[in-house]
Every structure is written in structure tokens, then in C-alpha cells.
Amino acid sequence: MKETNADSTPSFASFGLHPDLLSSILAAGYTSPTPIQAQALPVVMQGRDVMGAAQTGTGKTAAFSLPILHRLMPFATHSASPARHPVRALILTPTRELADQVGASVKLYCKNTPLRSAVVFGGVDINAQRDELRRGCEILIATPGRLLDHIEQKNVNLSQVGIFVLDEADRMLDMGFLPDLDRIVRLLPKQRQSLLFSATFSPEIRKLATSFLRDPVSIEVAARNATADTVTQRAYAAEGDAKRRAVEHIVRSQQLTQVIVFTNTKLGANRLTRQLERSGFKAAAIHGDKSQLERMKVLDAFKADALEILVATDVAARGLDVAGVPCVINYDLPFNPEDYVHRIGRTGRAGAKGEAIALVSADEQHLWQDIQKLIGSKLKLERLSLPNASSHTARARAPQDEIFYKPYQPSTAKAPTRVTKEKTVASGQKKRFVGVLLGGGYY
Ligand code: AMP
């Protein structure tokens, strides 16, 4: 493998990008390429395979999609015929949210060209996607399961794919997509350009890379498994309910208006969300049990500052690009230490400062050790002094906010807003235990 290094920061124009692409990125306010873009653009434009390691928020999407679009420009046509718009570039992502975000970026970059792009993912009606696919698109962004559904329904033909991108490959493997991936790759022409991006590089990822990349250029913009320098990390010892109180205390005392709190389970996310709502916070959960529409609604509300706290599991949060989240709290420590890196990558993006707080219980000490080993730094476990429990129910708020912030009244139990269908599920140990035993659909 050949290594490349960014030695300067040239302008986008100096790469020779097609003017119709340049105009859209300049309009989007991209003035100069990020380091991964500076490295990847020329290599991908030459048609080389790439194995890319990049932290979240580094501009990786544009790093692969801009040169791909540039390479597709000779095929751009205003013809209405679907036959003139075969799928030429396939981008696979592990989650719906990431597919949606990559799709939005690609649409933005090629808005001044006749190139067509489409996004397909599960959890939403397949018919509208089928119609779009049948009209033809040069760039297809998809999650593996839904793509296979479309392939089975013969809504899409991959025989003319000349460029294949596997985004967030590590997560793809974690989510068990390897068999789906194998099936999809077998349907692609052997002669093609392939790009693989992953935040972390385990031996499994390297094996996957050697199986379908040819003489790839290796591009790495951050030390492996590194956390961004712009993120200040802290860890507090906290047990049981003190974790919830710690979240509330941190949000209140720092007057945070946008926080992502990570839990390990869907049930845990729902429970914590309910508790936070009862304490008067504008909170909502995002996890794999929510429909795609619900997830998008919650995400939009969070981006629009209508929510203060987004409680998320790993799968749902993967790839979320919410600009400027000042703080991420690990309510549960992830079982997989690499998820810690992904989680805290939600803050400190694009050079902005961020804070990552881990709440560590006694039985999570071993997970905390693993995380510290992975990120290569020792973080002292601090004690957080919490206000006593009784002063906790209501938040000091302006009178006009009274209704929303009314403390929870168990006797009337009137609608804390945005309570989910899990309202009907008892929140006791027993249910949680069932979740663990069954193991399925956990996130
Ligand atoms: P990504 O790592 O692809 O998720 O990108 C993170 C964010 O950075 C997205 O909101 C992009 O729109 C933005 N972005 C990507 N490249 C640039 C650039 N060269 N200049 C400014 N913003 C960028």
C-alpha cells in the first residue's frame, strides 16, 4: 500500500474539480479542503482504490463523493430515459441516518449537474424508492438490507457500477452486515474502483479490505482510534440513579442547550428519556425501535434546538452530523471501546470545542480500563458533587415556560411530551432482564 500525506492545503479549484461541482461547494461555504479531502481528492480522481481512516466530522463524505461525481461528469445527461441513467456509483452505509446524510451531501454537491442520486434504506415505504430507482440514478446510496430487497424486486441493476464505496466499514461489520455485503459485492462488476472508509481498523476490517480493494492507497488523517484534540474528556464515578441526577446537574449547571446522552439499550434510552422529561427537560430518545420517520423527526427537533437532550443508542447515533454539539455524556459505557471514540466524535466537530463526560459505575470499571487503553490516555475518575435529591424536581424557568417544564405529577400522570410507545412497558428490572436474555434487537 502507498501512503500519502497532506503537505499543504491547496484550494478546491487546484484539484481540477469540474466547475459545476466547484460552484456548489463554494455556495455551501466550503472554502478550503479538510485534510482528508486534500489527500483523497487527487487519488480518487485518478481512479485508485482507497482505504481511508478518518475520524467523524472530518469531511470524509465530500472526500469521496466530490471526486466520484467528478469522474461521473462525462456521463451526465439531461436525457429523461432511465436507460441513460444507470447506477454507476454505489455507496453503502450501515445506518439509515448516515445514508440520509450522505444522500443529502451528494444532492447538494451535484445540484448544478444533471447527475441523479437516490437514497434507499429500510423502515420507510419501499414503493417511492422503487419508483425513483426505476427512473434511473447515477449515484445510489443505500443500506445493505434495503438494497438487497430492491435487487430481489428487480428495481435496480448493479451491472454498470464502476465505483463502490463502503462507508463506516467497522460499523458495518459490528452490525453483522458481512453476509449482505458479500452478496452485494458479488453483483458488482469486477472491474471497478473501490473505496473503504472506517473510523477504526481492526484485523477484520483489514481482511475485508484485502478481499475487495486492489492496490489501495492508504489515507489516514488521524492516529488510529484517536479522539479529537478539540474534545475535553472527563469521567465521574456514579452509581444507579446518581447517573441520571448527574446528567441533570451537568445540563443545568452548564446551561447546556444541546447534549447527546448515550445509553447501551433501547429500554434504557426510553427510561432515561421519561425521567428527564419528568424533571422538566426537553428530551427525546433515538434508537433502533423507532420508525425512520420518528427518528428523523427527533433529529430535526434536536438540530432545530427544540430539544435539549437527545438520548441515543449507538446504532441510531452512528454518523449523526449535528453541528456544534457542545457535550456528549456516556450514561452507560459502551461494551465495545471503539464505540466510545465514535460517541464522543459527535462533539468537537470541525474544530469546535466539545466536552465528553463518562459516568462510570463500579461494575463498569473494566470497560473504562479498556477505553483508556484504546485511546491511549489515563483519565482520573472524579467525584461529582450533586445537589441533594429533593431539590431536583423542577427547573427554574421563566413563567411562560411553566407548562412545558411542569414537574411530573405521578397521580395525574398527564403526558410528559414525546413519550414513546414504550410507555406501556413496565420499566422494572424484570423487563430489562428479558431484553438481556433474548439478546435480539437490543439497540
Ligand atoms: P463529514 O465528516 O463528511 O460527516 O462532514 C462533517 C461536516 O463538515 C458536514 O457538515 C460537512 O458539510 C462539513 N464539511 C465537509 N467538508 C467541508 C469543508 N471543506 N469546509 C467546510 N465544511 C465542510
Short mmCIF file of C-alpha atoms in Angstrom, two decimals, residues 68-377:
data_model
loop_
_atom_site.label_atom_id
_atom_site.label_comp_id
_atom_site.label_asym_id
_atom_site.label_seq_id
_atom_site.Cartn_x
_atom_site.Cartn_y
_atom_site.Cartn_z
CA ILE A 68 -16.68 10.38 -7.62
CA LEU A 69 -19.04 12.99 -9.02
CA HIS A 70 -16.15 14.48 -10.97
CA ARG A 71 -15.47 11.08 -12.52
CA LEU A 72 -19.12 10.67 -13.40
CA MET A 73 -19.45 14.05 -15.11
CA PRO A 74 -18.71 12.65 -18.61
CA PHE A 75 -21.85 10.50 -18.17
CA ALA A 76 -24.06 13.38 -17.01
CA THR A 77 -27.03 13.76 -19.34
CA HIS A 78 -30.30 15.66 -19.41
CA SER A 79 -31.97 12.72 -21.14
CA ALA A 80 -35.18 11.61 -19.42
CA SER A 81 -34.63 7.98 -20.40
CA PRO A 82 -33.91 5.74 -17.38
CA ALA A 83 -31.57 3.71 -19.58
CA ARG A 84 -29.30 6.75 -19.80
CA HIS A 85 -29.07 6.93 -16.00
CA PRO A 86 -27.74 3.54 -14.84
CA VAL A 87 -26.28 3.21 -11.35
CA ARG A 88 -22.58 3.98 -11.79
CA ALA A 89 -21.57 4.61 -8.18
CA LEU A 90 -22.85 2.65 -5.21
CA ILE A 91 -22.30 3.97 -1.67
CA LEU A 92 -23.17 1.60 1.17
CA THR A 93 -23.65 2.86 4.71
CA PRO A 94 -24.53 0.90 7.83
CA THR A 95 -27.37 3.08 9.09
CA ARG A 96 -30.35 4.88 7.71
CA GLU A 97 -29.28 8.17 9.25
CA LEU A 98 -25.88 8.03 7.63
CA ALA A 99 -27.41 7.07 4.27
CA ASP A 100 -29.73 10.02 4.58
CA GLN A 101 -26.89 12.39 5.43
CA VAL A 102 -24.59 11.15 2.68
CA GLY A 103 -27.54 11.40 0.29
CA ALA A 104 -28.18 15.00 1.30
CA SER A 105 -24.50 15.90 0.79
CA VAL A 106 -24.35 14.22 -2.62
CA LYS A 107 -27.54 16.03 -3.69
CA LEU A 108 -26.01 19.30 -2.58
CA TYR A 109 -22.72 18.70 -4.41
CA CYS A 110 -24.33 17.72 -7.71
CA LYS A 111 -27.20 20.18 -7.70
CA ASN A 112 -25.71 22.11 -10.64
CA THR A 113 -25.31 18.97 -12.75
CA PRO A 114 -27.77 16.62 -14.42
CA LEU A 115 -26.41 13.69 -12.37
CA ARG A 116 -29.12 11.91 -10.41
CA SER A 117 -28.76 10.41 -6.97
CA ALA A 118 -31.12 8.31 -4.87
CA VAL A 119 -31.08 7.09 -1.28
CA VAL A 120 -32.66 3.81 -0.19
CA PHE A 121 -32.91 2.50 3.37
CA GLY A 122 -35.29 0.36 5.37
CA GLY A 123 -38.03 1.43 7.72
CA VAL A 124 -39.85 3.54 5.15
CA ASP A 125 -42.21 2.72 2.29
CA ILE A 126 -40.38 0.83 -0.45
CA ASN A 127 -42.65 1.92 -3.32
CA ALA A 128 -41.49 5.52 -3.56
CA GLN A 129 -37.90 4.25 -3.58
CA ARG A 130 -38.77 1.73 -6.29
CA ASP A 131 -40.24 4.47 -8.49
CA GLU A 132 -37.17 6.63 -8.03
CA LEU A 133 -34.82 3.75 -8.83
CA ARG A 134 -36.77 2.91 -11.94
CA ARG A 135 -36.42 6.46 -13.19
CA GLY A 136 -32.66 5.90 -13.04
CA CYS A 137 -29.84 7.42 -10.97
CA GLU A 138 -26.07 7.50 -11.40
CA ILE A 139 -25.33 7.54 -7.68
CA LEU A 140 -27.10 5.20 -5.30
CA ILE A 141 -26.68 5.50 -1.54
CA ALA A 142 -28.07 2.52 0.33
CA THR A 143 -28.13 0.46 3.47
CA PRO A 144 -27.39 -3.21 2.66
CA GLY A 145 -30.69 -4.83 3.68
CA ARG A 146 -32.95 -2.49 1.74
CA LEU A 147 -30.67 -2.60 -1.28
CA LEU A 148 -31.00 -6.39 -1.35
CA ASP A 149 -34.80 -6.00 -1.19
CA HIS A 150 -34.67 -3.78 -4.25
CA ILE A 151 -32.33 -6.16 -6.01
CA GLU A 152 -34.74 -9.03 -5.34
CA GLN A 153 -37.63 -6.95 -6.67
CA LYS A 154 -35.51 -6.15 -9.74
CA ASN A 155 -35.88 -2.44 -9.11
CA VAL A 156 -32.18 -1.86 -9.60
CA ASN A 157 -29.38 -3.26 -11.69
CA LEU A 158 -25.80 -3.01 -10.47
CA SER A 159 -24.08 -4.29 -13.60
CA GLN A 160 -22.74 -0.85 -14.55
CA VAL A 161 -21.37 0.15 -11.16
CA GLY A 162 -17.86 1.41 -11.76
CA ILE A 163 -17.28 2.88 -8.29
CA PHE A 164 -18.13 1.25 -4.99
CA VAL A 165 -17.84 2.89 -1.57
CA LEU A 166 -18.11 1.12 1.75
CA ASP A 167 -18.61 3.80 4.37
CA GLU A 168 -18.13 3.16 8.11
CA ALA A 169 -16.98 -0.36 7.36
CA ASP A 170 -16.23 -1.08 11.02
CA ARG A 171 -19.82 -0.42 11.96
CA MET A 172 -20.99 -2.47 9.01
CA LEU A 173 -19.18 -5.49 10.45
CA ASP A 174 -20.33 -4.76 14.02
CA MET A 175 -23.90 -4.77 12.80
CA GLY A 176 -23.48 -8.17 11.16
CA PHE A 177 -23.77 -6.96 7.57
CA LEU A 178 -20.90 -9.10 6.26
CA PRO A 179 -23.13 -11.71 4.54
CA ASP A 180 -25.23 -8.96 2.93
CA LEU A 181 -22.07 -7.20 1.83
CA ASP A 182 -20.72 -10.36 0.25
CA ARG A 183 -23.94 -10.81 -1.70
CA ILE A 184 -23.88 -7.24 -2.94
CA VAL A 185 -20.20 -7.23 -3.89
CA ARG A 186 -20.72 -10.40 -5.93
CA LEU A 187 -23.24 -8.50 -8.07
CA LEU A 188 -20.79 -5.73 -8.93
CA PRO A 189 -18.54 -5.76 -11.99
CA LYS A 190 -15.03 -6.98 -11.17
CA GLN A 191 -13.55 -4.01 -12.99
CA ARG A 192 -14.31 -1.15 -10.67
CA GLN A 193 -12.86 1.39 -8.29
CA SER A 194 -13.47 0.62 -4.61
CA LEU A 195 -13.14 2.84 -1.57
CA LEU A 196 -13.36 1.70 2.02
CA PHE A 197 -13.72 4.11 4.93
CA SER A 198 -13.60 3.20 8.55
CA ALA A 199 -13.06 5.14 11.76
CA THR A 200 -11.15 2.24 13.25
CA PHE A 201 -9.08 -0.54 11.71
CA SER A 202 -9.40 -3.94 13.32
CA PRO A 203 -7.81 -7.02 11.77
CA GLU A 204 -11.30 -7.94 10.44
CA ILE A 205 -11.54 -4.64 8.57
CA ARG A 206 -8.09 -5.16 7.08
CA LYS A 207 -9.16 -8.63 5.95
CA LEU A 208 -12.27 -7.20 4.35
CA ALA A 209 -10.16 -4.52 2.68
CA THR A 210 -7.74 -7.01 1.14
CA SER A 211 -10.68 -9.04 -0.14
CA PHE A 212 -12.05 -6.33 -2.37
CA LEU A 213 -9.58 -3.44 -2.70
CA ARG A 214 -6.90 -3.54 -5.36
CA ASP A 215 -3.56 -1.97 -4.55
CA PRO A 216 -5.28 0.64 -2.40
CA VAL A 217 -3.79 3.94 -1.38
CA SER A 218 -3.97 4.19 2.37
CA ILE A 219 -5.13 7.54 3.67
CA GLU A 220 -5.07 8.25 7.35
CA VAL A 221 -5.67 11.69 8.78
CA ALA A 222 -5.72 10.88 12.47
CA ALA A 223 -3.89 8.41 14.61
CA ARG A 224 -5.76 5.16 14.78
CA ASN A 225 -8.54 5.19 17.35
CA ALA A 226 -7.62 8.71 18.33
CA THR A 227 -10.10 11.08 19.85
CA ALA A 228 -10.25 14.66 18.55
CA ASP A 229 -7.96 17.16 20.28
CA THR A 230 -10.82 19.60 20.48
CA VAL A 231 -12.74 17.33 22.87
CA THR A 232 -12.13 17.67 26.60
CA GLN A 233 -12.78 14.36 28.28
CA ARG A 234 -13.90 13.86 31.86
CA ALA A 235 -15.02 10.86 33.86
CA TYR A 236 -17.13 10.82 37.02
CA ALA A 237 -17.83 7.93 39.32
CA ALA A 238 -21.60 7.47 39.56
CA GLU A 239 -23.89 4.63 40.54
CA GLY A 240 -27.52 3.88 39.72
CA ASP A 241 -29.85 6.83 39.98
CA ALA A 242 -26.93 9.19 40.64
CA LYS A 243 -26.16 8.87 36.94
CA ARG A 244 -29.50 10.36 36.00
CA ARG A 245 -29.04 13.10 38.59
CA ALA A 246 -25.54 13.73 37.26
CA VAL A 247 -26.91 14.22 33.73
CA GLU A 248 -29.49 16.69 35.04
CA HIS A 249 -26.91 18.51 37.13
CA ILE A 250 -24.43 18.81 34.25
CA VAL A 251 -27.07 20.12 31.84
CA ARG A 252 -28.41 22.61 34.39
CA SER A 253 -25.14 23.82 35.84
CA GLN A 254 -23.51 24.29 32.45
CA GLN A 255 -26.74 25.64 30.96
CA LEU A 256 -26.36 23.27 28.06
CA THR A 257 -28.92 23.51 25.31
CA GLN A 258 -27.81 20.54 23.21
CA VAL A 259 -26.48 17.35 24.72
CA ILE A 260 -26.33 13.80 23.42
CA VAL A 261 -26.58 11.15 26.13
CA PHE A 262 -25.64 7.61 25.20
CA THR A 263 -27.21 4.53 26.72
CA ASN A 264 -26.47 0.94 25.78
CA THR A 265 -30.04 -0.23 25.34
CA LYS A 266 -33.28 0.97 23.81
CA LEU A 267 -35.10 0.28 27.03
CA GLY A 268 -32.53 2.26 28.98
CA ALA A 269 -32.82 5.13 26.50
CA ASN A 270 -36.61 5.24 26.85
CA ARG A 271 -36.48 5.05 30.62
CA LEU A 272 -33.91 7.81 30.96
CA THR A 273 -35.83 10.00 28.49
CA ARG A 274 -39.01 9.64 30.56
CA GLN A 275 -37.16 10.51 33.74
CA LEU A 276 -35.55 13.56 32.17
CA GLU A 277 -38.90 14.73 30.85
CA ARG A 278 -40.38 14.36 34.30
CA SER A 279 -37.62 16.57 35.61
CA GLY A 280 -38.62 19.19 33.07
CA PHE A 281 -36.08 18.66 30.33
CA LYS A 282 -36.93 18.67 26.67
CA ALA A 283 -35.63 15.19 25.90
CA ALA A 284 -36.31 12.52 23.30
CA ALA A 285 -34.87 9.12 22.51
CA ILE A 286 -33.49 7.86 19.23
CA HIS A 287 -32.85 4.15 18.76
CA GLY A 288 -33.48 1.20 16.51
CA ASP A 289 -37.08 0.60 17.66
CA LYS A 290 -38.22 3.96 16.42
CA SER A 291 -39.58 4.18 12.91
CA GLN A 292 -37.45 6.03 10.43
CA LEU A 293 -39.93 8.90 10.43
CA GLU A 294 -39.83 9.17 14.23
CA ARG A 295 -36.04 9.16 14.15
CA MET A 296 -35.92 11.89 11.57
CA LYS A 297 -38.46 13.98 13.46
CA VAL A 298 -36.46 13.71 16.68
CA LEU A 299 -33.25 14.53 14.88
CA ASP A 300 -34.78 17.55 13.17
CA ALA A 301 -36.12 18.79 16.52
CA PHE A 302 -32.68 18.38 18.06
CA LYS A 303 -30.97 20.18 15.21
CA ALA A 304 -33.55 22.98 15.45
CA ASP A 305 -32.82 23.40 19.19
CA ALA A 306 -36.34 22.29 20.11
CA LEU A 307 -34.80 19.51 22.21
CA GLU A 308 -32.12 19.87 24.84
CA ILE A 309 -31.24 16.25 25.35
CA LEU A 310 -31.05 13.53 22.74
CA VAL A 311 -30.83 10.11 24.37
CA ALA A 312 -29.31 7.73 21.87
CA THR A 313 -28.08 4.20 21.41
CA ASP A 314 -25.00 3.58 19.27
CA VAL A 315 -26.68 2.24 16.18
CA ALA A 316 -29.10 5.11 15.86
CA ALA A 317 -26.47 7.73 16.57
CA ARG A 318 -23.92 6.47 14.14
CA GLY A 319 -22.94 9.11 11.63
CA LEU A 320 -25.22 11.78 13.06
CA ASP A 321 -23.97 15.09 11.86
CA VAL A 322 -25.36 17.68 14.20
CA ALA A 323 -23.19 20.74 14.04
CA GLY A 324 -21.77 22.04 17.28
CA VAL A 325 -23.00 19.66 19.98
CA PRO A 326 -21.08 21.04 22.96
CA CYS A 327 -21.35 17.99 25.16
CA VAL A 328 -21.71 14.22 24.91
CA ILE A 329 -22.44 12.16 28.01
CA ASN A 330 -21.79 8.45 28.25
CA TYR A 331 -24.55 7.43 30.65
CA ASP A 332 -23.62 3.79 30.08
CA LEU A 333 -20.12 2.93 28.99
CA PRO A 334 -20.13 1.10 25.65
CA PHE A 335 -19.25 -2.60 25.69
CA ASN A 336 -17.07 -2.04 22.66
CA PRO A 337 -14.38 0.56 23.49
CA GLU A 338 -14.27 1.74 19.88
CA ASP A 339 -17.84 2.94 20.28
CA TYR A 340 -16.54 5.41 22.85
CA VAL A 341 -14.48 7.03 20.12
CA HIS A 342 -17.48 7.18 17.81
CA ARG A 343 -19.74 8.52 20.51
CA ILE A 344 -17.51 11.35 21.57
CA GLY A 345 -16.86 12.15 17.92
CA ARG A 346 -20.34 13.74 17.97
CA THR A 347 -18.78 16.71 19.74
CA GLY A 348 -15.73 18.81 18.93
CA ARG A 349 -16.52 18.69 15.20
CA ALA A 350 -14.92 20.84 12.54
CA GLY A 351 -12.51 22.38 15.03
CA ALA A 352 -15.22 23.43 17.54
CA LYS A 353 -14.61 22.74 21.23
CA GLY A 354 -16.50 19.91 22.86
CA GLU A 355 -16.78 18.10 26.15
CA ALA A 356 -17.20 14.37 26.61
CA ILE A 357 -18.28 13.10 30.01
CA ALA A 358 -18.32 9.47 31.06
CA LEU A 359 -20.36 8.32 34.06
CA VAL A 360 -18.63 5.24 35.37
CA SER A 361 -20.19 2.82 37.86
CA ALA A 362 -18.22 0.28 39.87
CA ASP A 363 -19.23 -2.56 37.58
CA GLU A 364 -18.10 -0.61 34.52
CA GLN A 365 -14.53 -0.19 35.72
CA HIS A 366 -13.24 -2.86 33.37
CA LEU A 367 -14.93 -1.13 30.41
CA TRP A 368 -13.36 2.14 31.48
CA GLN A 369 -9.93 0.48 31.59
CA ASP A 370 -10.44 -0.85 28.06
CA ILE A 371 -11.46 2.58 26.78
CA GLN A 372 -8.43 4.25 28.31
CA LYS A 373 -6.19 1.61 26.81
CA LEU A 374 -7.71 2.18 23.37
CA ILE A 375 -7.46 5.97 23.44
CA GLY A 376 -4.02 5.76 24.99
CA SER A 377 -4.63 8.15 27.85
#
